[in-house]
Every structure is written in C-alpha cells, then in structure tokens.
mmCIF file of C-alpha atoms in Angstrom:
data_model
loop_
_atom_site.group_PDB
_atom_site.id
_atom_site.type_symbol
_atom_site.label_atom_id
_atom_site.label_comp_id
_atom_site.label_asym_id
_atom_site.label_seq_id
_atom_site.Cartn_x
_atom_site.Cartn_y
_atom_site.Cartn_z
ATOM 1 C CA UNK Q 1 22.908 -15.156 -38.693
ATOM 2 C CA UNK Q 2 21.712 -13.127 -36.161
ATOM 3 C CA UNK Q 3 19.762 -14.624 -33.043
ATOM 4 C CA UNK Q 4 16.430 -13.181 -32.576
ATOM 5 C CA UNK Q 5 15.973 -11.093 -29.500
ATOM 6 C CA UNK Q 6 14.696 -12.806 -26.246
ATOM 7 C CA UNK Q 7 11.324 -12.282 -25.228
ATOM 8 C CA UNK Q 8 10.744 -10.491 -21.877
ATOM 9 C CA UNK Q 9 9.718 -13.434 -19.599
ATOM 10 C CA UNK Q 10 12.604 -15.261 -20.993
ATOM 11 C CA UNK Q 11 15.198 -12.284 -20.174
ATOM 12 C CA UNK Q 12 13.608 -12.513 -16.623
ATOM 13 C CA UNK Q 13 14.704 -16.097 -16.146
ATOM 14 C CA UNK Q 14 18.171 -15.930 -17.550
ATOM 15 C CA UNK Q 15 19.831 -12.157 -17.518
ATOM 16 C CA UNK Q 16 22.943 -12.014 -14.440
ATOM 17 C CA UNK Q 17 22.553 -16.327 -13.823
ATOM 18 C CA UNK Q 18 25.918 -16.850 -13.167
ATOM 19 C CA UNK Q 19 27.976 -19.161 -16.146
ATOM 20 C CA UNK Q 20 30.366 -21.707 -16.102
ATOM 21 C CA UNK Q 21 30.702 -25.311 -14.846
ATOM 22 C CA UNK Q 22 29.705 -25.730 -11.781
ATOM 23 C CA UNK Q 23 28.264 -21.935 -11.381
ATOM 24 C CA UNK Q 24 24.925 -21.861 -9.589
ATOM 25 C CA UNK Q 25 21.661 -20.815 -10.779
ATOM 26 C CA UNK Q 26 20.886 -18.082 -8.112
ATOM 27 C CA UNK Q 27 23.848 -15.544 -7.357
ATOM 28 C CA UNK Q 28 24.948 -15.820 -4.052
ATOM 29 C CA UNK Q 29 24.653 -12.962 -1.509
ATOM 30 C CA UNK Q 30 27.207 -11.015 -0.838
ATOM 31 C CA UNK Q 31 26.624 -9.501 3.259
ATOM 32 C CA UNK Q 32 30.530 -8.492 2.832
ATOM 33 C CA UNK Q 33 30.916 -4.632 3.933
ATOM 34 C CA UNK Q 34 34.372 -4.564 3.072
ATOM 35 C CA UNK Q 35 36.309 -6.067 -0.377
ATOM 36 C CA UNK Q 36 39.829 -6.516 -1.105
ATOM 37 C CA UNK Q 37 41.503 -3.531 -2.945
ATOM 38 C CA UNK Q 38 41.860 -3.489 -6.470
ATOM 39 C CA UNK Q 39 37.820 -3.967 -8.222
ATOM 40 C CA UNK Q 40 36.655 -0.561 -9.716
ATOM 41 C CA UNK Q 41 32.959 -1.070 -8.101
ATOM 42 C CA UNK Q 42 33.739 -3.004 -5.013
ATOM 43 C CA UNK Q 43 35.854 -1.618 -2.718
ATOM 44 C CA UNK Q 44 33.225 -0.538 0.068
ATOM 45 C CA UNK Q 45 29.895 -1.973 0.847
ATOM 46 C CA UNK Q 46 28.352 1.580 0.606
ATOM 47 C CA UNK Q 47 29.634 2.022 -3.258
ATOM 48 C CA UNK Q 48 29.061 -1.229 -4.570
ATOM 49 C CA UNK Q 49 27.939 -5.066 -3.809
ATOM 50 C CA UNK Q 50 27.441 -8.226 -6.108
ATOM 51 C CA UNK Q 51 24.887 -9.058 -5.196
ATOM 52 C CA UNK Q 52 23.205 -5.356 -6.237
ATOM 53 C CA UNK Q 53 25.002 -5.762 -9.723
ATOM 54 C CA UNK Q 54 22.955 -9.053 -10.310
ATOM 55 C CA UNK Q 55 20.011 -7.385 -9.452
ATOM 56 C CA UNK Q 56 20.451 -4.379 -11.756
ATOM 57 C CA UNK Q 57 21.719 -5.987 -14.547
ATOM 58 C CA UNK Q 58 18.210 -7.966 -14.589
ATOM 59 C CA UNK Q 59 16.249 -5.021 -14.179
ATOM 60 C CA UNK Q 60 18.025 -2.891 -16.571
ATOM 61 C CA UNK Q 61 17.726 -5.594 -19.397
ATOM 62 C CA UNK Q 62 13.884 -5.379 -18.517
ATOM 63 C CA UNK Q 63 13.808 -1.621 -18.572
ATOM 64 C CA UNK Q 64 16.203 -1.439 -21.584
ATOM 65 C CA UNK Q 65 18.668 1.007 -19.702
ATOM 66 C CA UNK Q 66 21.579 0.444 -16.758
ATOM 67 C CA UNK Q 67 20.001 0.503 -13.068
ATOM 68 C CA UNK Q 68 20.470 1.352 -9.904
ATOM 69 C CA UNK Q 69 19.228 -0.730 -6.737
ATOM 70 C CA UNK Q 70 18.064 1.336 -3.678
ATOM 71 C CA UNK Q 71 16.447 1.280 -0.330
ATOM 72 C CA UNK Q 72 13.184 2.018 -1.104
ATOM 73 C CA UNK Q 73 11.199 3.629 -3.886
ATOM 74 C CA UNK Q 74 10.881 6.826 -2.599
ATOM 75 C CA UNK Q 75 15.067 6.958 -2.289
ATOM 76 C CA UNK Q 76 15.434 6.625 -5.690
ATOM 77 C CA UNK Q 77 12.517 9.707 -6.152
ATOM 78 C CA UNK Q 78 14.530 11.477 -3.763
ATOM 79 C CA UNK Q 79 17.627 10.706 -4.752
ATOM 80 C CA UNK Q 80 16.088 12.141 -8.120
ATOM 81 C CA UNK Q 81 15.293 15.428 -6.972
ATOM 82 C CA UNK Q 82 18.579 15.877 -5.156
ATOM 83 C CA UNK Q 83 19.940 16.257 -8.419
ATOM 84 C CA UNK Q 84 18.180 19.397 -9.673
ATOM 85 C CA UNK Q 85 18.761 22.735 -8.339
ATOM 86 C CA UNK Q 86 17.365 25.164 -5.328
ATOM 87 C CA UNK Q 87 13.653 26.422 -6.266
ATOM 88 C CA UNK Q 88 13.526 23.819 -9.500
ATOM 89 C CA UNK Q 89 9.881 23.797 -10.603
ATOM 90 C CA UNK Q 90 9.009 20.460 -10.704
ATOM 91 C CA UNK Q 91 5.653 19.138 -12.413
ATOM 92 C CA UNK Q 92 3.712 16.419 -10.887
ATOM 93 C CA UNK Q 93 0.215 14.502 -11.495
ATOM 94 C CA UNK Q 94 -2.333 15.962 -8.823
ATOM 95 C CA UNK Q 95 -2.933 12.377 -8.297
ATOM 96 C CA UNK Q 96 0.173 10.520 -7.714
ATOM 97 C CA UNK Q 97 1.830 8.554 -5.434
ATOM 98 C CA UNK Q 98 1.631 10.201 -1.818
ATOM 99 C CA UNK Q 99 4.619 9.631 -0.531
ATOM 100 C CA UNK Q 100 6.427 11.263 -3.714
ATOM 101 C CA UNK Q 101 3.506 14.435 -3.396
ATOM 102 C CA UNK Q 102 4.254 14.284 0.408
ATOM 103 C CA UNK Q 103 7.750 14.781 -0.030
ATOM 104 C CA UNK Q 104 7.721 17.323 -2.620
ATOM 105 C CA UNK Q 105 5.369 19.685 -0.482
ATOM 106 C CA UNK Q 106 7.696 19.020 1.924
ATOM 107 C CA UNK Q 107 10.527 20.055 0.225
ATOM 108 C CA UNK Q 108 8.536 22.730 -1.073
ATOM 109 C CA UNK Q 109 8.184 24.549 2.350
ATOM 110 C CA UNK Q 110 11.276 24.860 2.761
ATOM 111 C CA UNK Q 111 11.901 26.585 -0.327
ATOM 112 C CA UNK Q 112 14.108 23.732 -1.942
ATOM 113 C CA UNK Q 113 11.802 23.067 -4.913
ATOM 114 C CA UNK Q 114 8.189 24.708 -6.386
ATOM 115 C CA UNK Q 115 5.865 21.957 -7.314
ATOM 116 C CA UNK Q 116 3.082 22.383 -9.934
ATOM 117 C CA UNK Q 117 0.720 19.873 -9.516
ATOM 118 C CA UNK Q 118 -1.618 19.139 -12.963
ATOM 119 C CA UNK Q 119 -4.152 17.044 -14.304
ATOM 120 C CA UNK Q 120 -1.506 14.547 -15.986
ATOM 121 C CA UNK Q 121 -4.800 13.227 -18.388
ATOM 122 C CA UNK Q 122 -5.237 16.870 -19.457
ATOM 123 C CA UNK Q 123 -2.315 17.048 -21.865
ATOM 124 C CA UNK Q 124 -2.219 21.021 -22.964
ATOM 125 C CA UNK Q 125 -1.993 21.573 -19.670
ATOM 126 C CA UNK Q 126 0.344 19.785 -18.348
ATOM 127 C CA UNK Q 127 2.727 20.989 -21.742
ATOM 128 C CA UNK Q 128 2.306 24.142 -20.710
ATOM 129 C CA UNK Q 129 3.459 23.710 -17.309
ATOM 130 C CA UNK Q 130 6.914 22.308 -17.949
ATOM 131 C CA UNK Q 131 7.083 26.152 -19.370
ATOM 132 C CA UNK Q 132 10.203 27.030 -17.164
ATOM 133 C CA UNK Q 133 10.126 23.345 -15.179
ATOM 134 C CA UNK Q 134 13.249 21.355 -14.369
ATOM 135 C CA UNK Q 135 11.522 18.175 -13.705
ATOM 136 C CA UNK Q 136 8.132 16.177 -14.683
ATOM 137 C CA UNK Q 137 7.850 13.129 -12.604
ATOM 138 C CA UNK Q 138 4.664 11.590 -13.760
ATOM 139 C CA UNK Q 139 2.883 8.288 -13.512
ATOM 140 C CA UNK Q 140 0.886 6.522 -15.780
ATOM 141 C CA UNK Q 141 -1.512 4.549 -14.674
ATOM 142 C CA UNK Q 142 -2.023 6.890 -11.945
ATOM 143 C CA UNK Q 143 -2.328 6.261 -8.130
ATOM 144 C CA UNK Q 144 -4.752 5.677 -6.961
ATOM 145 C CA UNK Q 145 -7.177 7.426 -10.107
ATOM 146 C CA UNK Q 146 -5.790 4.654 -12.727
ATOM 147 C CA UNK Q 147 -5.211 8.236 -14.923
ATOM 148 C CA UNK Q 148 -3.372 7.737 -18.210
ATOM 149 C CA UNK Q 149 -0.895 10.233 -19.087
ATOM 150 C CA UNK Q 150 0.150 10.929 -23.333
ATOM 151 C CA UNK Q 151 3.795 9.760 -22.231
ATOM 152 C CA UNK Q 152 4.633 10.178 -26.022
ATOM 153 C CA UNK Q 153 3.635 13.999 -26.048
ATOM 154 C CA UNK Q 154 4.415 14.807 -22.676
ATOM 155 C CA UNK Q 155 8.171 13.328 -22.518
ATOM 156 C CA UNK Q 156 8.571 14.645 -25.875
ATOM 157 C CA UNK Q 157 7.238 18.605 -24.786
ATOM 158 C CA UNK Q 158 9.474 17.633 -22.012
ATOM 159 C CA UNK Q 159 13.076 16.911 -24.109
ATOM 160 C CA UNK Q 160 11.953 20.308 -26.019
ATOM 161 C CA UNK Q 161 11.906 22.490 -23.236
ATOM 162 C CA UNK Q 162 15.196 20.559 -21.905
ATOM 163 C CA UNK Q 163 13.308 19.588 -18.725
ATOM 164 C CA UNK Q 164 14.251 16.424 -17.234
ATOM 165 C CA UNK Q 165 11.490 13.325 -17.459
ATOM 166 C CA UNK Q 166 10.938 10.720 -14.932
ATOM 167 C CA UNK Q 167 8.165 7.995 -14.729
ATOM 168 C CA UNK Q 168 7.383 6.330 -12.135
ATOM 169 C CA UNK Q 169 7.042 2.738 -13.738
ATOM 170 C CA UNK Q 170 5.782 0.869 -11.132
ATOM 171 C CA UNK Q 171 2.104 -0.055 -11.956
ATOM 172 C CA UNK Q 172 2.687 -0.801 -15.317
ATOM 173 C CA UNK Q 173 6.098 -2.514 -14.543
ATOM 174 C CA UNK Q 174 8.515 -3.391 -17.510
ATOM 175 C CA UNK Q 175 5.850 -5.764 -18.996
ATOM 176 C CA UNK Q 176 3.579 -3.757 -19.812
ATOM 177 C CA UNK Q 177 5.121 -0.365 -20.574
ATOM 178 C CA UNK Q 178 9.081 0.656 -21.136
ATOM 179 C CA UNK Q 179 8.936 3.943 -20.646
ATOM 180 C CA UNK Q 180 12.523 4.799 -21.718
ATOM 181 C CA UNK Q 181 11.592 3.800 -25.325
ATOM 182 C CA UNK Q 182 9.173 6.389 -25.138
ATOM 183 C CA UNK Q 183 11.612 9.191 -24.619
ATOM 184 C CA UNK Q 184 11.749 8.713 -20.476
ATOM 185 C CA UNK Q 185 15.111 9.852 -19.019
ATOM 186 C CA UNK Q 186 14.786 8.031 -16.177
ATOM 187 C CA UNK Q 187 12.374 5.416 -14.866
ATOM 188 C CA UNK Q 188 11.748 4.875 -11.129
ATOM 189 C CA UNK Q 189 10.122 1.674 -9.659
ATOM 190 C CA UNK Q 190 9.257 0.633 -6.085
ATOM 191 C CA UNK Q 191 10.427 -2.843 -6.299
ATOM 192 C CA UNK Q 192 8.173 -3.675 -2.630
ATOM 193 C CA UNK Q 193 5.178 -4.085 -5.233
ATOM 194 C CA UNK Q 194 5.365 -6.023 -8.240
ATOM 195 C CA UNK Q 195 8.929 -6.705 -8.999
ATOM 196 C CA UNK Q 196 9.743 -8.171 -5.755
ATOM 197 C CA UNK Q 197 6.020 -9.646 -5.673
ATOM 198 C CA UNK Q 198 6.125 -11.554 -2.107
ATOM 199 C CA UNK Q 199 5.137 -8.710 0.045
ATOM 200 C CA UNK Q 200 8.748 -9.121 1.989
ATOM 201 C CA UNK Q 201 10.875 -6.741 1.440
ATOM 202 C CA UNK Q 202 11.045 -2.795 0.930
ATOM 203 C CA UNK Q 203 13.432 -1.898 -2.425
ATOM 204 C CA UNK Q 204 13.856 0.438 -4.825
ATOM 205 C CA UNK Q 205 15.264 1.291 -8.612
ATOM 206 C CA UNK Q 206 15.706 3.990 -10.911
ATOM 207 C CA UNK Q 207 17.028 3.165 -14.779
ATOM 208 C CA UNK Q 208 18.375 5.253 -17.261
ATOM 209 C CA UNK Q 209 20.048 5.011 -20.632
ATOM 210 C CA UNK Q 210 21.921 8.026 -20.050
ATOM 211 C CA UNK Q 211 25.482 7.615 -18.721
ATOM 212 C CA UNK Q 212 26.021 10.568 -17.191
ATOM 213 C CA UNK Q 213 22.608 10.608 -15.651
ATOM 214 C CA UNK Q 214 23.646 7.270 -14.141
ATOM 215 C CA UNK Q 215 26.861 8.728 -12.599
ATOM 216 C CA UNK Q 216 24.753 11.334 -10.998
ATOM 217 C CA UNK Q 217 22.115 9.270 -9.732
ATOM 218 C CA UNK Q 218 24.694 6.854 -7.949
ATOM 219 C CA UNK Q 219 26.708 9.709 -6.612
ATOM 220 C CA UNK Q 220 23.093 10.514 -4.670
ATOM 221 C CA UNK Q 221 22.713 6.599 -3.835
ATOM 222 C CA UNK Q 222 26.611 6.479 -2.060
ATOM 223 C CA UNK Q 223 26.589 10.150 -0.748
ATOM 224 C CA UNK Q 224 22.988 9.870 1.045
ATOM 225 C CA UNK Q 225 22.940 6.094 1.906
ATOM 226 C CA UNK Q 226 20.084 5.389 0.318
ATOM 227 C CA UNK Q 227 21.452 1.371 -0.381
ATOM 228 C CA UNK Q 228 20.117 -1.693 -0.494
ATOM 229 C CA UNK Q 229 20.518 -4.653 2.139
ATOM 230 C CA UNK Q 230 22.243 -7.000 -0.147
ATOM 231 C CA UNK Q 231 19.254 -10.114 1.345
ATOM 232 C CA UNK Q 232 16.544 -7.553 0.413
ATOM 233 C CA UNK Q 233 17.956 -7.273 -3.135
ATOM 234 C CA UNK Q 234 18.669 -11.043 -3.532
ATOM 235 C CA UNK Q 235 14.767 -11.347 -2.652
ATOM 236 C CA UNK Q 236 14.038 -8.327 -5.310
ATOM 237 C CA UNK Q 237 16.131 -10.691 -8.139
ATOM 238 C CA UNK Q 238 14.252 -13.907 -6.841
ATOM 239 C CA UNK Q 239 10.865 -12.062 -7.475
ATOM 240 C CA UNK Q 240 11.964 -10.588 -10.522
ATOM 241 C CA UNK Q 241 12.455 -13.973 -11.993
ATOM 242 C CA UNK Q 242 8.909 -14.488 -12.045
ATOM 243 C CA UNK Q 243 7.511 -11.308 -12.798
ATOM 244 C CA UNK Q 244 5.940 -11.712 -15.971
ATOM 245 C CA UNK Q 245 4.212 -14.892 -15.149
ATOM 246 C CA UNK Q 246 2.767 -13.556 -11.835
ATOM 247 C CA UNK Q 247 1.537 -10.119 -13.748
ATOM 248 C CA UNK Q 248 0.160 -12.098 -16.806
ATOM 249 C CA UNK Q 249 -1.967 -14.278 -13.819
ATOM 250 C CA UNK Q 250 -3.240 -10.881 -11.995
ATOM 251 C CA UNK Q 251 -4.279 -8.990 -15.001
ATOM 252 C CA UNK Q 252 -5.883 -11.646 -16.022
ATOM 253 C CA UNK Q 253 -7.719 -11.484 -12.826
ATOM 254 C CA UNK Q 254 -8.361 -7.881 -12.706
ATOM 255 C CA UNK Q 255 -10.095 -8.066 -16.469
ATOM 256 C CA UNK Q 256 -12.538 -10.025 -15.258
ATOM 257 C CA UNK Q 257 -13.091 -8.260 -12.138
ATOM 258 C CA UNK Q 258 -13.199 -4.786 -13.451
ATOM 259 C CA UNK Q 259 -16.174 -6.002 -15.790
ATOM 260 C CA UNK Q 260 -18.225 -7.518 -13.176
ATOM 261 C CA UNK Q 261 -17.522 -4.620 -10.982
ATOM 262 C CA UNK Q 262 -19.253 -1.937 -13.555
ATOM 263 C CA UNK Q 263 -21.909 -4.315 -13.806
ATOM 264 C CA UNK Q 264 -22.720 -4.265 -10.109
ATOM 265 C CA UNK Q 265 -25.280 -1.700 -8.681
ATOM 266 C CA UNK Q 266 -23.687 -1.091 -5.654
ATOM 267 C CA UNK Q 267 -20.544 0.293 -7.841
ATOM 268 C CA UNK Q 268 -20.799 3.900 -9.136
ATOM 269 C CA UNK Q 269 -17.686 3.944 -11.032
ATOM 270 C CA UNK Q 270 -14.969 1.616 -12.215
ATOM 271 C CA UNK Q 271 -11.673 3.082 -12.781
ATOM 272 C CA UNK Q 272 -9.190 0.478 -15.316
ATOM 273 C CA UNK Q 273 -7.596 1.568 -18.247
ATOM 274 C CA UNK Q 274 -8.327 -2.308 -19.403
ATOM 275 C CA UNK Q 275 -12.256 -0.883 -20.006
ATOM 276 C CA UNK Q 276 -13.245 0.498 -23.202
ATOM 277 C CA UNK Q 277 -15.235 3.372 -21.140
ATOM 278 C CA UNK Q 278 -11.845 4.807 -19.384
ATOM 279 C CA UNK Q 279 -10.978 7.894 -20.547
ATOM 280 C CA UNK Q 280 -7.911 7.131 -21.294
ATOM 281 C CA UNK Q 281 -8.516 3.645 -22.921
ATOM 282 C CA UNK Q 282 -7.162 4.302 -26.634
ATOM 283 C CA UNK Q 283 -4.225 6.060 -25.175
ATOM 284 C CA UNK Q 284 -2.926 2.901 -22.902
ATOM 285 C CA UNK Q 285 -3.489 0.647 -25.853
ATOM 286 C CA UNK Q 286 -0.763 2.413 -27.982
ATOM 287 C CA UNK Q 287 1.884 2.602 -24.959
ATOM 288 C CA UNK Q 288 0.731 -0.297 -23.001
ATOM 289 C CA UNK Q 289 1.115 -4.120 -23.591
ATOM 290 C CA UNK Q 290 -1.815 -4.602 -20.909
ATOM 291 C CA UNK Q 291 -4.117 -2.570 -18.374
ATOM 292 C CA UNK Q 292 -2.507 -4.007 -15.594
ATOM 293 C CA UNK Q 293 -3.516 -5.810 -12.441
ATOM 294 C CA UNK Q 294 -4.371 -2.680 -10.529
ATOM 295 C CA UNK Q 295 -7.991 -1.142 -10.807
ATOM 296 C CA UNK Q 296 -10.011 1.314 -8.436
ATOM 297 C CA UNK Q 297 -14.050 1.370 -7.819
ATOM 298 C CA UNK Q 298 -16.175 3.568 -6.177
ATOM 299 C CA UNK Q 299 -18.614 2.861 -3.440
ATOM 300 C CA UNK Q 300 -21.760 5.760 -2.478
ATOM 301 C CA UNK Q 301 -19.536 6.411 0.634
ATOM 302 C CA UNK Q 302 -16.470 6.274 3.065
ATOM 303 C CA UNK Q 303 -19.013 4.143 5.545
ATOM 304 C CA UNK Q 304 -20.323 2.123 2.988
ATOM 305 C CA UNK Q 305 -16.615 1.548 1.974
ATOM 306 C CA UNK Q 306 -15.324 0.704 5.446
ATOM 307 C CA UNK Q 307 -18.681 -1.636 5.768
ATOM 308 C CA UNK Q 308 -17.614 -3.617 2.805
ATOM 309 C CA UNK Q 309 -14.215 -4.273 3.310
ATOM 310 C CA UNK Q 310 -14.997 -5.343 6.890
ATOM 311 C CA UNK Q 311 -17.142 -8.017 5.273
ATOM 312 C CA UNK Q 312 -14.462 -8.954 2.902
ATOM 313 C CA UNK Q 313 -12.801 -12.422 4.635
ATOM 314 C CA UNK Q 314 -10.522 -13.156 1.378
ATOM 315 C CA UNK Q 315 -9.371 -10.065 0.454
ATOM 316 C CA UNK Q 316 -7.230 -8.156 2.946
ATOM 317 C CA UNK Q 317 -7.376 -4.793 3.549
ATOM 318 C CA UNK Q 318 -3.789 -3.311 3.378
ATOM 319 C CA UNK Q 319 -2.662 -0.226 2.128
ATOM 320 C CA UNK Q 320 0.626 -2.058 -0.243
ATOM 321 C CA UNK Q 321 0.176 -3.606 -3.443
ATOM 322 C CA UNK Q 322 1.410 -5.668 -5.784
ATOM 323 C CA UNK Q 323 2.121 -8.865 -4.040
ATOM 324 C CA UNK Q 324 0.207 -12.186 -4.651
ATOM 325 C CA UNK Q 325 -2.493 -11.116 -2.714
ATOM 326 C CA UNK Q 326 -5.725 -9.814 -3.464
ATOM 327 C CA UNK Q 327 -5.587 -6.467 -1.179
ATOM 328 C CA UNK Q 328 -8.157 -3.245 -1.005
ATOM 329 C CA UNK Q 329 -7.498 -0.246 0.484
ATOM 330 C CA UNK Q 330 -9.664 2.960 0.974
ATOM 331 C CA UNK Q 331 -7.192 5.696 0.153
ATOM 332 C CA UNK Q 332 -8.763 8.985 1.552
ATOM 333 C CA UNK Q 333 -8.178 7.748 4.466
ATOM 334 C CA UNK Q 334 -4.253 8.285 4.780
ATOM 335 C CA UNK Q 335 -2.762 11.879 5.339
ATOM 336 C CA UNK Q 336 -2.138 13.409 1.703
ATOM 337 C CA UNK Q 337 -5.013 11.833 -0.095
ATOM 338 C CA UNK Q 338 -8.009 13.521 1.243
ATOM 339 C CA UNK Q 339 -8.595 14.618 -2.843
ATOM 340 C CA UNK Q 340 -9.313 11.208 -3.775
ATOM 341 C CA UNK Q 341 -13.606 10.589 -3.722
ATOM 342 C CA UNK Q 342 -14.370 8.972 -0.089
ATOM 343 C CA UNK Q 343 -15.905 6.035 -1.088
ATOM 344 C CA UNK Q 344 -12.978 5.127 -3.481
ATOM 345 C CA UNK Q 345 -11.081 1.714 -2.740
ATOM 346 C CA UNK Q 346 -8.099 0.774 -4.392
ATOM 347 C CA UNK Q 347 -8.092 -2.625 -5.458
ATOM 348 C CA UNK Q 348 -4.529 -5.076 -5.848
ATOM 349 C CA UNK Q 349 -5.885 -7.966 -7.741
ATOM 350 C CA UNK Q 350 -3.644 -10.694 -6.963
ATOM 351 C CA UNK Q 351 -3.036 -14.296 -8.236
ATOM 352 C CA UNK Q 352 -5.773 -16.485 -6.441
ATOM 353 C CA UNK Q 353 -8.476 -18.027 -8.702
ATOM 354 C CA UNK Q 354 -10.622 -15.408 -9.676
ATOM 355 C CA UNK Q 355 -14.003 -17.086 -8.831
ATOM 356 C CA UNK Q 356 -12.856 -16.773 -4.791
ATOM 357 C CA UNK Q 357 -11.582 -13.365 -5.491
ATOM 358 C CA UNK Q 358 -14.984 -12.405 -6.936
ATOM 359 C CA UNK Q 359 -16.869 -14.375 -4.263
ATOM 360 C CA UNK Q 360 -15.508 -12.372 -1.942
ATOM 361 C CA UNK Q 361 -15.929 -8.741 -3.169
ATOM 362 C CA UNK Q 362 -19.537 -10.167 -4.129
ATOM 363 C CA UNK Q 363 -19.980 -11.572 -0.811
ATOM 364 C CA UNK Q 364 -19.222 -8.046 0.638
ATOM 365 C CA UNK Q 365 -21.064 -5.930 -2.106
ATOM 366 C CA UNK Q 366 -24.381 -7.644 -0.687
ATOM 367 C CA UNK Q 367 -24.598 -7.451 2.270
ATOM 368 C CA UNK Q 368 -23.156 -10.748 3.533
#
C-alpha cells in the first residue's frame, strides 16, 4: 500500500533529520574547510559542506526540485545570469526587486546583457517580449506593487520560445506557490526573509528540477564564491523548520490588516492580492495557496508617509522583511525605486497579535 504523501509543514519538520540510534535531531555544523580525500561532494569547503546538503535537501523537498545554498539572494540571481550569454535579452517586471533591477542595469552598461523591463500583470506584453529573450526572471507577488504575474502563460510562452524561466519565489515562499510545478526552470529565494524568518542571517537558494541546469548553477556557486557560511545555513535549516507555521500566523495577520486598511480614510489604496478588488485577485487564487503576509498601502504623500511611520512605536521601520516582526518601509526612498508612488509603504506583517499590530498603524493613521 502506498503511504500518502506528507503534507508541507510536516516535510519541514522531518526532511535531512539525521537517522539512527543515537543520531540527533538538528544536523551538526560542519565549520571544516578541508575533508579527507575520497567523498564525491566534500573534498573542499568551497565545493561542498554538510551542513549545506542538510539545508538543500529541506528546501528542495519544499520546492519539489534539488537546491543550491548561497550567500545571499542576489548570488544566486547573479549566479543565474552568469550562465547566459554576452548581450542576452533578459525580461524583467518594471517593478521588481531592486537589487536584481540594479544589477541588471548594471550589467547592462556594460554591454553584458539588454534588459526589457515590462508590466509583468500585462500578459500580451510581456509574451511578446521574450520574442528573441534568453531569460524572464519574474516575480509574482511583485515588490514592492504586490503585482500578480499569469506564471502559467508566461512560463509556458517562455518554454515555447526556448527562453529560460526564473521566479523569484520569495514572497510567496514554497507554501504558498511552487513555482516549478508551474513550468519554472529555476526558482530563486532570498532565504534572509521568510525561510530563515529571525532577521539573522543573509542566505540565499536557487532550485531546479533540471540536472544539468543544476550542474551549471553550482559550477557559478564554486567558480565565483558565492557560498554559504556553514552557521548562516544551519540558522537558514533552523528557520526553515518552522516556516509554515510562522507564514500561516502572518497571513493571517495581514488579512485582517489589509481589510481595515481599505477601510481607513487616510489610505488611498491597498495593494494585497488576498482582496477581492486586486487586479490580480482571481489569478493568485488559481496559483496561490494564500495572499501572503506581505501587503503595500498608500498614503496622500512621502511627508505624510514619513509622519506616520515616525508615530508608529510597534512597528519598526526597516527596509527587510519577512522576519517575525511587523516592519514598514517607504520604498521610493532607496536609489532604484523612485517609480514606485511616494507615499507608498511597504508593509511586513509579522507574527505579533494582530490587535497591537493594528493599534499601532491606527495609532499612527490618526494622528497620535
């Protein structure tokens, strides 16, 4: 008789616990540089590390594909592009991530890739750009716009057109959306947020079902560096562990939040895929589990923004996400986001109880 498959938090707990009498629950870490000769992965501390393999085995089960751990999220996007060749046209959300827009305009003035940067909700359009594109790297939810991309009918225009397809899965995380079951070739994550979940450590992962992709994404990882300490990934497991019980916790949170937000008359605009006004609503229902715990409102202006958050005493403003913590952040304030509306604030619902959360942001909406 065949067993019935584990459910997600349960493959959280128990996926790469060590087994055997006496073996303990947590794997130990491994801060050896050097191994004795002889193991195909460890031989050098730059190549391989068991403590990393714990890690990825976990996250791949989650992901439903083999990963690789590395030193931040924006190595594994870079490690990503390294891959494709000079002047590659690469397709990315005009809203994204700005460290991943930041690099490609970088690497874009230097003549090392062309980016073309499209309205990811805006489906025809964004089809027609992979036209002659090597890569789309696209997000969905969206940062910091909480956009929904058609991953369905953009990863599968993508597989026609033989361009490779990367999502960067770290809003949603594993919980809520597996991208590679869409058609994804690779996912991307930066563990810092809600995988690792403590606010301690920055990580990154990419995960793919394809093996030669794999080969070719760890040949970047060992030939640029771009590893892992082997204490920051034993902290990325540990958070792992409880992922889906701290996400369940913060959506939670941010569902009742994001409705008493649009209800306030201070708020012009409430952006969470969770409400049945987003655009993209009906979309995230059929590739989503969940909304998510991250939403984004809109104040009448960067002052009144910077007003409210200095009133906020519970909430911190930070520009990270994803930890336990309730954190805000006005984002066209950084370099590389000047596009996004001025009074926009970002909003990391964490796991406090949601009455002090909403206290708070209250508290500040008023005037008090």
């Amino acid at each position: 008789m065949t067993e019935p498959p584990l459910h997600i938090e349960t493959v959280a707990v128990s996926v790469a616990r060590p087994e055997g009498p006496g073996a303990p629950f947590t794997p130990p870490v491994s801060f050896s540089a050097t191994f004795r000769s002889g193991h195909p992965d460890y031989n050098y501390g730059r190549a391989g590390n068991t403590t990393w393999s714990a890690f990825e085995e976990a996250l791949g089960a989650l992901e439903g594909g083999r990963a690789l751990a590395f030193a931040s999220g924006m190595a594994a996007i870079a490690a990503v592009i390294e891959m494709l060749p000079v002047a590659a046209v690469v397709v990315v959300p005009r809203s994204a991530y700005t460290g991943t827009r930041l690099l490609l305009a970088d690497l874009q003035t230097r003549g090392r890739v062309e980016m073309r940067a499209v309205d990811i909700t805006d489906t025809p359009e964004t089809v027609a750009a992979l036209d002659g594109a090597a890569l789309l790297l696209v997000e969905s939810p969206t940062n910091p716009l909480l956009e929904i991309a058609d991953l369905r009918a953009l990863l599968f225009a993508a597989h026609e057109r033989d361009t490779l397809s990367v999502v960067d899965n770290t809003f949603a995380t594993p919980v809520l959306q597996r991208p590679l079951e869409l058609g994804a070739d690779v996912v991307v994550h930066s563990v810092t947020k809600y995988i690792g979940g403590h606010s301690d450590l920055i990580f990154g992962a990419a995960i793919t079902r394809d093996d030669a992709l794999f080969d070719r994404l760890k040949a970047r990882r060992t030939l640029h560096g771009g590893i892992p300490g082997p204490m920051e990934t034993w902290l990325a497991l540990r958070g792992l562990r409880t992922l889906p019980l701290r996400l369940e916790k913060a959506q939670a949170n941010a569902r009742v939040l994001a409705a008493r937000l649009q209800e306030h008359p201070a708020v012009r605009a409430v952006h969470y895929p969770g409400l049945s006004g987003h655009p993209g609503f009906d979309i995230a229902a059929g590739q989503m589990s969940g909304p998510g715990a991250m939403l984004s409102f809109e104040l009448a202006d960067a002052e009144t923004a910077d007003a409210f958050t200095a009133r906020l005493r519970l909430v911190v403003d930070a520009t990270s996400l994803g930890g336990l913590e309730t954190t805000i952040d006005r984002r066209s304030r950084w370099v590389g986001d000047e596009h996004v509306p001025p009074g926009l604030l970002r909003l990391s619902v964490g796991i406090e109880h949601v009455e002090d959360i909403w206290s708070d942001l209250a508290g500040g909406l008023e005037g008090h």
